[in-house]
Coordinates of C-alpha atoms in Angstrom, one line a residue:
Chain K
M2 CA -13.8 55.4 107.0
I3 CA -16.0 56.3 103.9
K4 CA -15.2 60.0 104.7
D5 CA -11.6 59.4 104.8
V6 CA -11.9 57.6 101.3
C7 CA -13.9 60.5 100.1
L8 CA -11.4 63.0 101.2
K9 CA -8.4 61.2 99.9
Y10 CA -9.8 60.2 96.6
G11 CA -12.2 62.9 95.8
M12 CA -11.5 63.4 92.2
Q13 CA -11.0 59.6 91.3
L14 CA -14.4 59.0 92.9
T15 CA -15.8 61.7 90.6
L16 CA -14.4 60.0 87.6
V17 CA -15.7 56.8 88.5
L18 CA -19.2 58.4 89.2
I19 CA -19.4 60.0 85.9
C20 CA -18.2 56.8 84.2
I21 CA -21.0 54.7 86.0
T22 CA -23.6 57.5 85.3
I23 CA -22.7 57.5 81.6
G24 CA -22.6 53.7 81.5
A25 CA -26.0 53.3 83.1
L26 CA -27.5 55.6 80.3
Q27 CA -25.7 54.1 77.4
P28 CA -24.0 50.7 78.0
V29 CA -21.9 51.0 74.9
F30 CA -19.9 53.4 76.8
L31 CA -18.3 50.8 78.9
S32 CA -17.6 48.5 76.2
L33 CA -13.8 47.4 75.8
E34 CA -13.8 49.0 72.4
N35 CA -15.0 52.5 73.7
I36 CA -12.6 52.5 76.8
S37 CA -9.8 51.8 74.5
N38 CA -11.1 54.6 72.2
I39 CA -11.2 57.1 75.2
L40 CA -7.5 56.2 76.2
V41 CA -6.3 56.7 72.7
Q42 CA -8.1 59.9 72.5
V43 CA -6.8 61.1 75.7
A44 CA -3.2 60.2 74.9
V45 CA -2.2 63.4 73.2
I46 CA -3.6 65.9 75.8
S47 CA -2.6 63.9 78.7
I48 CA 1.0 63.7 77.6
I49 CA 1.0 67.5 77.1
S50 CA -0.6 67.8 80.6
V51 CA 2.4 66.2 82.2
G52 CA 4.7 69.0 81.1
M53 CA 2.1 71.4 81.8
T54 CA 1.8 70.1 85.4
F55 CA 5.6 70.5 86.1
V56 CA 5.4 74.1 84.7
I57 CA 2.5 74.9 86.9
I58 CA 3.9 73.3 90.1
S59 CA 7.0 75.4 89.5
G60 CA 4.7 78.5 89.5
G61 CA 4.6 79.1 85.9
I62 CA 2.3 78.4 82.9
D63 CA 3.0 77.4 79.3
L64 CA 0.6 78.7 76.7
S65 CA 2.7 77.6 73.8
V66 CA 2.2 73.8 74.0
G67 CA -0.4 73.6 71.2
S68 CA 1.8 75.6 68.8
V69 CA 4.7 73.5 69.7
V70 CA 2.7 70.4 68.8
A71 CA 2.0 71.9 65.5
F72 CA 5.5 73.0 64.7
S73 CA 7.3 69.9 66.0
G74 CA 4.7 67.8 64.1
M75 CA 5.3 69.9 60.8
V76 CA 9.0 69.2 61.3
L77 CA 8.4 65.5 61.9
G78 CA 6.2 65.3 58.6
Y79 CA 8.6 67.2 56.6
F80 CA 11.5 64.9 57.4
L81 CA 9.5 61.8 57.2
K82 CA 8.3 62.9 53.7
S83 CA 11.6 63.9 52.5
G84 CA 12.8 60.3 52.7
H85 CA 14.8 60.4 56.1
S86 CA 14.6 57.5 58.4
I87 CA 11.7 57.5 61.0
V88 CA 14.2 57.6 63.9
L89 CA 16.0 60.6 62.7
A90 CA 12.8 62.4 62.0
I91 CA 11.3 61.6 65.6
M92 CA 14.7 62.8 67.1
L93 CA 14.6 66.0 65.2
C94 CA 10.8 66.5 66.1
M95 CA 11.6 66.0 69.8
L96 CA 14.7 68.3 69.6
V97 CA 12.6 71.0 68.0
G98 CA 9.9 70.7 71.0
F99 CA 12.8 70.8 73.5
V100 CA 14.5 73.8 72.0
C101 CA 11.2 75.6 71.9
G102 CA 10.7 74.9 75.6
V103 CA 14.3 75.8 76.5
I104 CA 13.9 79.2 74.7
N105 CA 10.8 79.8 76.8
G106 CA 12.8 78.7 79.9
V107 CA 15.9 81.0 79.0
I108 CA 13.6 84.0 78.4
I109 CA 11.7 83.4 81.8
S110 CA 14.5 82.8 84.0
A111 CA 17.4 84.9 82.5
F112 CA 15.4 87.9 81.5
K113 CA 12.6 87.7 84.2
V114 CA 9.8 87.8 81.6
P115 CA 6.6 86.7 83.0
P116 CA 5.9 83.1 81.8
F117 CA 2.5 84.2 80.6
I118 CA 4.0 86.7 78.1
S119 CA 7.1 84.6 77.2
T120 CA 5.1 81.5 76.3
L121 CA 2.4 83.6 74.6
G122 CA 5.2 84.9 72.4
M123 CA 6.2 81.5 71.6
M124 CA 2.8 80.3 70.9
S125 CA 2.6 82.7 68.1
V126 CA 6.1 82.2 66.9
A127 CA 5.8 78.4 66.8
R128 CA 2.3 78.6 65.1
G129 CA 3.9 80.8 62.4
L130 CA 6.9 78.6 62.0
A131 CA 4.5 75.6 61.7
L132 CA 2.5 77.3 58.8
M133 CA 5.9 78.4 57.3
V134 CA 7.1 74.8 56.9
R135 CA 4.9 74.0 53.8
G136 CA 3.2 77.4 53.2
G137 CA 0.1 76.5 55.4
R138 CA -0.4 73.2 53.8
S139 CA -0.5 69.9 55.7
I140 CA 1.9 67.0 55.1
S141 CA 0.0 63.6 54.7
G142 CA 0.6 60.1 53.6
F143 CA 3.3 58.5 55.9
S144 CA 4.6 54.9 55.7
D145 CA 2.8 52.0 57.4
V146 CA 5.8 51.6 59.7
F147 CA 5.2 55.1 61.0
L148 CA 1.6 54.6 61.3
C149 CA 2.1 51.8 63.7
I150 CA 2.6 54.4 66.4
S151 CA -1.2 54.8 66.3
N152 CA -2.5 51.5 64.6
G153 CA -0.1 49.1 66.3
T154 CA -0.5 47.3 69.6
F155 CA 1.8 46.2 72.4
L156 CA 0.4 42.9 74.1
G157 CA -2.8 43.8 72.6
I158 CA -2.8 47.5 74.0
P159 CA -2.7 50.3 71.3
W160 CA 0.8 52.0 71.5
P161 CA -0.6 55.6 72.2
I162 CA -2.0 54.1 75.4
V163 CA 1.5 52.3 76.2
I164 CA 3.4 55.6 75.6
M165 CA 1.0 57.6 77.7
F166 CA 1.4 55.3 80.8
L167 CA 5.3 54.9 80.3
I168 CA 5.4 58.7 80.3
Y169 CA 3.2 58.9 83.4
L170 CA 5.3 56.3 85.3
I171 CA 8.5 58.0 84.5
A172 CA 6.9 61.4 85.4
F173 CA 5.5 59.9 88.8
V174 CA 8.9 58.5 89.7
V175 CA 10.6 61.8 88.9
S176 CA 8.0 63.8 91.0
K177 CA 8.0 61.6 94.0
Y178 CA 11.4 60.1 94.2
T179 CA 14.0 62.4 92.9
Y180 CA 15.5 65.7 93.9
W181 CA 14.1 67.1 90.7
G182 CA 10.6 66.7 91.6
H183 CA 11.1 68.0 95.0
Y184 CA 13.0 71.0 93.7
I185 CA 10.3 71.9 91.4
C186 CA 7.8 72.0 94.1
A187 CA 10.1 74.0 96.2
I188 CA 10.7 76.6 93.5
G189 CA 6.8 76.9 93.0
G190 CA 6.2 77.2 96.7
N191 CA 8.8 79.8 97.4
K192 CA 11.2 80.9 94.9
R193 CA 13.4 83.1 97.0
A194 CA 13.7 80.5 99.8
S195 CA 14.7 77.8 97.3
W196 CA 17.3 80.2 95.9
L197 CA 18.6 80.9 99.3
S198 CA 18.9 77.2 100.1
G199 CA 21.1 76.7 97.0
I200 CA 18.8 75.3 94.4
P201 CA 19.9 76.3 90.9
I202 CA 16.6 77.8 90.0
K203 CA 17.5 79.3 86.7
I204 CA 18.8 75.8 85.2
Y205 CA 15.6 74.2 86.8
I206 CA 13.3 76.6 85.2
I207 CA 14.9 76.1 81.7
L208 CA 14.8 72.3 82.2
I209 CA 11.2 72.4 83.2
Y210 CA 10.0 74.4 80.2
G211 CA 12.3 72.3 78.0
A212 CA 10.6 69.1 79.3
C213 CA 7.3 70.7 78.6
G214 CA 8.2 71.4 74.9
L215 CA 9.8 67.9 74.6
L216 CA 6.5 66.3 75.9
S217 CA 4.6 68.4 73.5
A218 CA 6.8 67.2 70.6
I219 CA 6.1 63.5 71.7
A220 CA 2.4 64.2 71.9
S221 CA 2.6 65.6 68.3
I222 CA 4.2 62.4 67.2
I223 CA 1.3 60.5 68.3
L224 CA -1.2 63.0 66.8
T225 CA 0.7 63.0 63.5
A226 CA 0.4 59.2 63.3
R227 CA -3.1 59.1 64.4
L228 CA -4.2 61.7 61.6
N229 CA -1.7 60.2 59.2
S230 CA -1.0 63.9 58.6
A231 CA 0.9 66.8 60.0
Q232 CA -1.3 69.8 60.4
P233 CA -0.1 73.3 60.8
I234 CA -3.3 74.2 62.5
A235 CA -3.2 71.2 64.9
G236 CA -3.1 71.7 68.7
N237 CA -5.2 74.8 68.6
S238 CA -6.1 75.7 72.2
Y239 CA -4.7 72.4 73.6
E240 CA -2.9 74.5 76.3
L241 CA -6.4 75.3 77.7
D242 CA -7.1 71.6 78.0
A243 CA -3.8 70.9 79.5
I244 CA -4.1 73.5 82.2
A245 CA -7.5 72.4 82.8
A246 CA -6.5 68.7 83.2
A247 CA -3.6 69.8 85.6
V248 CA -6.0 72.0 87.7
I249 CA -8.7 69.5 88.0
G250 CA -6.0 67.1 89.1
G251 CA -5.3 69.2 92.1
A252 CA -2.5 71.5 90.7
S253 CA -2.4 75.0 92.0
L254 CA -2.1 77.8 89.5
S255 CA 0.0 79.7 92.2
G256 CA 2.4 77.0 92.3
G257 CA 4.1 74.6 94.9
R258 CA 1.3 72.0 94.5
G259 CA 0.1 69.5 92.0
S260 CA 0.4 65.8 91.4
I261 CA 1.1 63.7 88.1
C262 CA -1.5 61.1 89.1
G263 CA -4.1 63.8 89.6
T264 CA -3.3 65.3 86.2
L265 CA -4.1 61.9 84.7
V266 CA -7.4 61.6 86.3
G267 CA -8.2 65.4 85.3
A268 CA -7.4 64.7 81.7
L269 CA -9.5 61.5 81.9
I270 CA -12.4 63.4 83.2
L271 CA -12.3 65.7 80.3
A272 CA -11.9 62.9 77.8
V273 CA -14.7 60.9 79.4
L274 CA -17.1 63.8 79.4
K275 CA -16.4 64.6 75.8
N276 CA -16.6 60.9 74.7
G277 CA -19.6 60.3 77.0
L278 CA -21.7 63.3 75.9
S279 CA -21.0 62.7 72.3
I280 CA -22.0 59.0 72.8
L281 CA -25.2 60.0 74.6
N282 CA -26.0 62.2 71.6
I283 CA -26.1 65.4 73.5
P284 CA -26.2 68.4 71.1
S285 CA -22.9 70.1 70.8
Y286 CA -24.0 73.4 72.3
T287 CA -25.3 71.6 75.4
Q288 CA -22.2 69.5 75.6
Q289 CA -20.0 72.7 76.0
V290 CA -22.5 74.0 78.8
A291 CA -22.2 70.5 80.4
I292 CA -18.4 70.1 80.1
G293 CA -17.7 73.7 81.3
S294 CA -20.0 73.3 84.3
M295 CA -18.5 69.9 85.3
I296 CA -14.9 71.2 85.2
V297 CA -15.9 74.0 87.5
I298 CA -18.0 71.8 89.9
A299 CA -15.2 69.2 90.0
V300 CA -12.6 71.9 91.1
V301 CA -15.2 73.4 93.7
V302 CA -15.5 69.8 95.2
D303 CA -11.8 69.5 95.3
K304 CA -11.3 72.9 97.0
V305 CA -14.1 71.9 99.7
R306 CA -12.3 68.6 100.1
E307 CA -9.0 70.3 100.7
R308 CA -10.3 72.7 103.3
K309 CA -11.6 69.6 105.1
L310 CA -8.2 68.1 105.1
I311 CA -6.5 70.9 106.6
Chain E
M8 CA -21.1 67.2 108.8
Q9 CA -18.1 66.8 106.6
K10 CA -19.3 63.7 104.9
K11 CA -22.7 65.3 104.4
T12 CA -21.1 68.2 102.5
I13 CA -19.3 66.0 100.2
I14 CA -22.4 63.7 99.7
C15 CA -24.5 66.8 99.0
I16 CA -22.0 67.9 96.4
I17 CA -21.5 64.7 94.8
M18 CA -25.4 64.4 94.5
L19 CA -25.4 68.0 93.0
L20 CA -22.9 66.8 90.6
L21 CA -24.8 63.8 89.6
G22 CA -28.0 65.7 89.4
V23 CA -26.7 68.3 87.0
F24 CA -25.2 65.6 84.8
V25 CA -28.3 63.4 84.9
S26 CA -30.6 66.3 84.1
V27 CA -28.5 67.6 81.4
T28 CA -28.3 64.1 79.8
S29 CA -31.8 62.9 80.2
I30 CA -33.0 65.9 78.2
Q31 CA -31.7 64.2 75.0
G32 CA -30.6 60.8 76.1
C33 CA -34.1 59.3 76.9
S34 CA -35.3 59.3 73.1
K35 CA -33.7 55.9 72.3
K36 CA -35.6 53.3 70.2
K37 CA -34.2 50.1 69.2
D38 CA -35.5 49.6 65.7
V39 CA -34.8 53.2 64.6
K40 CA -31.8 53.5 62.3
K41 CA -29.4 56.3 63.1
V42 CA -27.8 58.6 60.4
A43 CA -25.1 60.7 62.0
F44 CA -24.2 64.2 60.3
V45 CA -20.9 65.7 61.4
V46 CA -20.0 69.2 60.5
T47 CA -17.0 71.1 61.3
T48 CA -18.8 73.7 63.4
L49 CA -22.3 74.6 64.6
S50 CA -21.4 78.4 64.9
N51 CA -21.4 79.1 61.2
P52 CA -24.7 79.8 59.7
F53 CA -23.6 77.7 56.6
F54 CA -23.5 74.6 58.5
I55 CA -26.5 75.5 60.6
D56 CA -28.4 75.7 57.3
M57 CA -27.2 72.5 56.3
T58 CA -27.9 70.6 59.4
D59 CA -31.3 72.3 59.6
A60 CA -32.2 70.9 56.0
A61 CA -31.0 67.4 57.0
K62 CA -33.1 67.6 60.2
A63 CA -36.1 68.6 58.0
E64 CA -35.4 66.0 55.5
I65 CA -35.2 63.0 58.1
K66 CA -38.7 63.9 59.5
N67 CA -40.1 62.7 55.9
H68 CA -38.5 59.3 56.6
P69 CA -40.0 57.4 59.4
G70 CA -37.8 54.9 61.0
Y71 CA -34.8 57.1 60.7
E72 CA -33.2 59.3 63.2
I73 CA -30.5 62.1 63.0
I74 CA -27.5 62.7 65.2
I75 CA -25.9 66.2 64.6
Q76 CA -22.5 66.7 66.0
A77 CA -19.5 69.1 65.6
P78 CA -16.3 70.1 67.5
E79 CA -16.9 72.7 70.0
R80 CA -14.0 74.7 69.2
G81 CA -14.8 75.2 65.5
A82 CA -13.4 74.2 62.2
T83 CA -9.7 74.1 63.1
D84 CA -10.1 71.4 65.8
V85 CA -9.2 68.5 63.4
E86 CA -8.6 66.0 65.9
R87 CA -11.8 66.5 68.0
Q88 CA -13.9 66.0 64.9
I89 CA -12.1 62.7 64.3
Q90 CA -12.8 61.7 67.9
I91 CA -16.3 62.6 67.5
V92 CA -16.7 60.3 64.3
E93 CA -14.7 57.5 66.2
N94 CA -17.3 57.8 69.0
L95 CA -20.2 57.4 66.5
I96 CA -18.5 54.4 65.1
T97 CA -18.2 52.9 68.5
Q98 CA -21.9 53.6 69.0
K99 CA -22.8 51.8 65.8
V100 CA -24.7 54.4 64.1
D101 CA -25.9 53.2 60.6
A102 CA -24.5 55.9 58.3
L103 CA -22.2 58.6 58.4
C104 CA -22.5 62.0 56.6
V105 CA -19.2 63.9 57.3
V106 CA -17.9 67.5 56.4
P107 CA -14.2 66.8 57.1
A108 CA -12.5 69.5 58.9
D109 CA -9.3 68.3 57.1
S110 CA -9.3 66.4 53.8
R111 CA -6.6 64.2 54.7
S112 CA -6.6 63.5 58.3
I113 CA -10.1 62.2 58.0
I114 CA -8.9 59.2 56.1
E115 CA -7.8 57.1 58.8
T116 CA -11.1 57.4 60.4
I117 CA -12.9 56.3 57.2
I118 CA -10.9 53.1 57.3
K119 CA -12.3 52.5 60.8
A120 CA -15.8 53.3 59.6
N121 CA -15.2 50.7 56.6
K122 CA -14.1 48.1 59.1
A123 CA -17.2 48.5 61.2
G124 CA -19.3 48.4 57.9
I125 CA -20.8 51.9 58.2
P126 CA -21.2 53.7 55.0
F127 CA -19.3 56.9 55.0
L128 CA -20.8 59.8 52.9
N129 CA -18.4 62.9 52.3
I130 CA -20.2 66.2 52.1
D131 CA -18.9 69.5 51.1
N132 CA -15.2 69.6 51.8
K133 CA -13.8 66.8 49.6
V134 CA -11.6 64.0 51.1
D135 CA -8.3 63.8 49.3
F136 CA -9.1 61.1 47.0
E137 CA -5.5 60.0 45.9
L138 CA -4.5 59.4 49.5
A139 CA -7.8 57.6 50.1
K140 CA -7.1 55.3 47.3
E141 CA -3.7 54.6 48.5
R142 CA -4.8 53.9 52.1
K143 CA -7.8 51.7 50.5
A144 CA -10.4 54.1 52.4
V145 CA -14.0 53.8 50.8
V146 CA -16.0 56.8 50.5
A147 CA -19.7 55.7 49.6
A148 CA -20.6 58.9 47.8
Y149 CA -19.4 62.6 47.6
I150 CA -22.0 65.4 47.8
G151 CA -20.8 69.0 47.4
S152 CA -20.4 71.9 45.2
D153 CA -17.8 72.6 42.7
N154 CA -15.5 74.9 44.4
Y155 CA -13.1 75.6 41.5
L156 CA -15.8 76.7 39.3
G157 CA -17.3 79.0 42.2
G158 CA -13.9 80.7 42.3
K159 CA -13.8 81.1 38.6
L160 CA -17.5 82.6 38.5
A161 CA -16.2 85.1 41.1
S162 CA -13.3 86.2 39.0
E163 CA -15.5 86.5 36.0
Y164 CA -17.7 88.9 37.7
I165 CA -14.8 91.0 39.0
V166 CA -13.2 91.0 35.6
V167 CA -16.3 92.4 34.2
A168 CA -16.8 94.9 37.0
L169 CA -13.4 96.3 36.8
N170 CA -13.2 96.4 33.0
G171 CA -10.4 94.0 33.1
K172 CA -8.1 96.4 35.0
G173 CA -7.2 97.1 38.6
K174 CA -5.8 95.7 41.9
V175 CA -7.5 92.8 43.7
A176 CA -7.2 91.1 47.1
I177 CA -8.2 87.7 48.2
L178 CA -9.2 86.5 51.8
E179 CA -8.5 82.9 51.9
G180 CA -10.0 80.2 54.1
V181 CA -8.1 77.9 56.6
S182 CA -4.8 77.1 55.0
G183 CA -4.7 73.7 53.5
V184 CA -8.4 73.0 53.4
E185 CA -9.4 71.7 49.9
A186 CA -12.3 74.0 49.7
A187 CA -9.9 77.2 50.4
I188 CA -7.4 75.9 48.0
K189 CA -10.0 75.1 45.0
R190 CA -11.7 78.5 45.4
K191 CA -8.6 80.5 45.4
A192 CA -7.2 78.3 42.4
G193 CA -10.4 78.8 40.4
F194 CA -10.1 82.4 41.0
V195 CA -6.4 83.0 40.3
D196 CA -6.2 80.8 37.2
Y197 CA -9.1 82.6 35.5
L198 CA -7.3 85.8 36.3
K199 CA -4.2 84.6 34.6
E200 CA -5.8 85.7 31.3
Y201 CA -6.1 89.4 32.5
P202 CA -2.6 90.5 33.0
D203 CA -3.8 94.0 33.9
I204 CA -5.6 92.9 37.0
K205 CA -3.0 92.4 39.7
I206 CA -3.6 90.4 42.8
V207 CA -1.9 92.6 45.5
A208 CA -2.6 90.6 48.7
S209 CA -3.8 87.1 49.3
Q210 CA -4.1 86.1 53.1
P211 CA -6.0 83.5 55.0
A212 CA -8.6 84.6 57.3
D213 CA -9.7 81.1 58.6
W214 CA -13.3 81.6 57.3
D215 CA -13.8 83.8 60.3
R216 CA -15.7 87.2 60.3
E217 CA -13.5 89.0 62.9
K218 CA -10.3 87.8 61.3
G219 CA -11.7 88.9 58.0
L220 CA -12.2 92.5 59.4
N221 CA -8.6 92.7 60.9
I222 CA -6.9 91.2 58.0
F223 CA -8.6 93.2 55.2
Q224 CA -7.9 96.4 57.5
N225 CA -4.2 95.5 57.2
I226 CA -4.4 94.9 53.5
L227 CA -6.2 98.2 53.0
Q228 CA -3.3 100.0 54.8
A229 CA -0.9 98.5 52.6
N230 CA -3.0 98.8 49.3
P231 CA -5.1 101.8 49.8
D232 CA -6.2 101.6 46.1
V233 CA -7.4 98.0 45.9
K234 CA -10.6 97.7 43.7
A235 CA -12.1 94.4 44.5
L236 CA -11.9 91.7 47.1
F237 CA -12.8 88.0 46.7
A238 CA -13.3 86.6 50.0
C239 CA -13.5 82.9 50.1
N240 CA -16.5 82.7 52.4
D241 CA -19.3 85.3 53.3
E242 CA -18.3 85.5 56.8
M243 CA -14.7 86.9 55.9
A244 CA -16.4 89.2 53.2
L245 CA -18.8 90.5 55.9
G246 CA -15.9 91.2 58.1
A247 CA -14.0 93.1 55.2
V248 CA -17.3 95.1 54.5
E249 CA -17.0 96.4 58.2
A250 CA -13.3 97.3 57.2
I251 CA -14.4 98.9 54.0
K252 CA -17.1 101.0 55.9
A253 CA -14.7 102.0 58.5
A254 CA -12.2 103.3 55.8
G255 CA -15.1 105.1 53.8
K256 CA -14.3 103.2 50.8
E257 CA -17.8 101.7 49.9
E258 CA -17.7 103.3 46.5
Q259 CA -14.1 102.1 45.6
I260 CA -14.2 98.5 46.6
I261 CA -16.5 95.8 45.4
V262 CA -16.6 92.6 47.5
V263 CA -17.4 89.2 46.2
G264 CA -18.0 86.5 48.9
F265 CA -18.8 82.8 48.7
D266 CA -21.4 80.5 50.2
A267 CA -24.6 82.8 50.0
T268 CA -25.5 82.5 53.7
K269 CA -28.4 84.4 55.0
D270 CA -26.2 87.2 56.2
G271 CA -24.3 87.1 52.8
L272 CA -27.4 87.4 50.8
A273 CA -28.7 90.4 52.9
A274 CA -25.6 92.2 52.4
V275 CA -25.8 91.5 48.6
E276 CA -29.4 92.8 48.8
N277 CA -28.5 96.0 50.6
G278 CA -25.5 96.6 48.3
S279 CA -22.6 96.3 50.7
M280 CA -21.4 93.0 49.0
A281 CA -21.5 93.1 45.1
A282 CA -22.0 89.3 44.7
T283 CA -21.7 85.9 46.4
V284 CA -21.3 82.5 45.0
A285 CA -24.1 80.4 46.1
Q286 CA -23.4 76.9 47.3
L287 CA -26.5 75.4 48.5
P288 CA -25.8 74.0 51.9
S289 CA -29.4 73.2 52.6
E290 CA -29.2 71.1 49.4
M291 CA -26.2 69.3 50.6
G292 CA -27.8 68.6 54.0
K293 CA -30.9 67.2 52.2
M294 CA -28.9 65.1 49.6
G295 CA -26.7 63.7 52.3
I296 CA -29.7 62.3 54.2
L297 CA -31.4 61.0 51.0
K298 CA -28.4 59.3 49.7
A299 CA -27.4 57.7 53.1
I300 CA -31.1 56.3 53.3
S301 CA -30.7 55.0 49.7
I302 CA -27.5 53.2 50.7
L303 CA -29.1 51.8 53.7
E304 CA -32.1 50.6 51.7
G305 CA -29.7 49.0 49.3
I306 CA -30.2 51.3 46.4
N307 CA -27.2 52.0 44.2
I308 CA -26.2 55.8 43.9
E309 CA -23.8 57.7 42.0
K310 CA -20.2 58.4 43.5
E311 CA -20.2 61.9 42.9
I312 CA -23.4 64.0 43.4
P313 CA -22.4 67.8 42.5
T314 CA -24.6 70.3 44.1
E315 CA -25.2 73.6 42.3
V316 CA -23.1 76.7 42.3
K317 CA -24.1 80.1 41.0
L318 CA -23.4 83.7 41.2
I319 CA -25.9 85.8 43.0
E320 CA -25.9 89.6 42.3
K321 CA -28.4 92.2 43.1

């Protein structure tokens, strides 16, 4: 019985265990205020990770997400500052993210460029464009209405958390109960077999990367509101956190396997560790050692668990 | 068997975690006041000097304790620094000394510190005061050096060294950061009076030594006859020095850095750099702690506490 639970919910248990350990050492960690803190802090990375999970399940990788966050955020900031309506600015920001992703998808599917290279290119292009928007400067000072995205609450829950859970809900339904989700898995598992069985692979790949870009843009909206500033250097190396979250959550870098819920747990483990270690006043060098080893240990546990399941 | 393996691994996991945390986590006393000192990176000697001085100063004040933190990925990770400060606020430290990674994004966090009643002292990289005013964020004090003046000192030196004539290049800091803008502005503004001195290249190298090397190598390709370089910090200047050595142009190009770090001062001493503008990071660290303690003890302090800048040449 215990064994079954351990096997099935290994990563969730690890998260709970980490929380209990930190909470025992420093009770502040489990205060409502700090938990809300962690969830707000994880929102940006976890939303990017949703897109990354789809990409990884399909057998690809997207290194450009961090730069796309910066670029779409700068576009958002630019239009907010030049007096356009908030809705228009947000739509344009999301469009920019989506287009960046679609370009990745087209290059990957139509020209057979490996995703690593194609998105590496986009990583540099989007970062450059982000810096070009205002000549390397950031854009700050937005209206209170816009800042509500980070400050405001819905039924007492901060908006970033609400948005994050909504996105996870949608992504969960898509991955579990739609053709979309099954096709992505099939493409990642065996591309040729999926093609032979009539799945329009090219269109799916373009849409997957498009979705990843779109989700990065949504993350950038929250980030921009949280910082009250659009930063051309924002999102630096977020791709690594997103990949880590997906892999900790059980996604396989060789494609065909991964879960949305797992990714949320993965992102939470990362966030809880960062928050917990800084609350425990662990010096920042030690924090890096601890976080790095915890990530690897968590995945090792998962691999052992997986072998037992089979 | 399976259960055993899983339990073993979980115990291991827990063990590593507890041992890592208990090294530092156990030194908690209730009546001790905590001053948090947050910098942008702990892999740059400038901030190591600063935090070391802060650490040394707090030892003179029994009843106070210091917490030093910085984003793991360095100065460009603006969001992570904000998370760190938020965590410190949740943890209810008694005072915050912060070198903001970005002069504007930090403001929302200052508001949170204000709400929690924690005094916020701004060190080195100055908060955007106009935006702070607009958002009603209260900074208890600003402690830092005059970057604009520093840039001007560097240009004065270069004007004299070049006899008012020649091509110069600039390596900038992270784009958009106040200190980077001010240093460059101080340098460029003073040079406007000398039309014979031409700025042929001005590019950001993100305060980073390796980027300084690569970017200055590129600049040298395009402008082989450049006569002087102003690098907005010593790390970039030292990178550029390597590029100059590789090109065999030690005699042709003079390099002026900024910050007077240990490495920078050594380079001035051995002649590979001509000069560096000294900020005194250790002074900032010390003053940050002193002023934070003054506030906590209810003593009124100045809103702006300038720390010295001076040009150091051999």
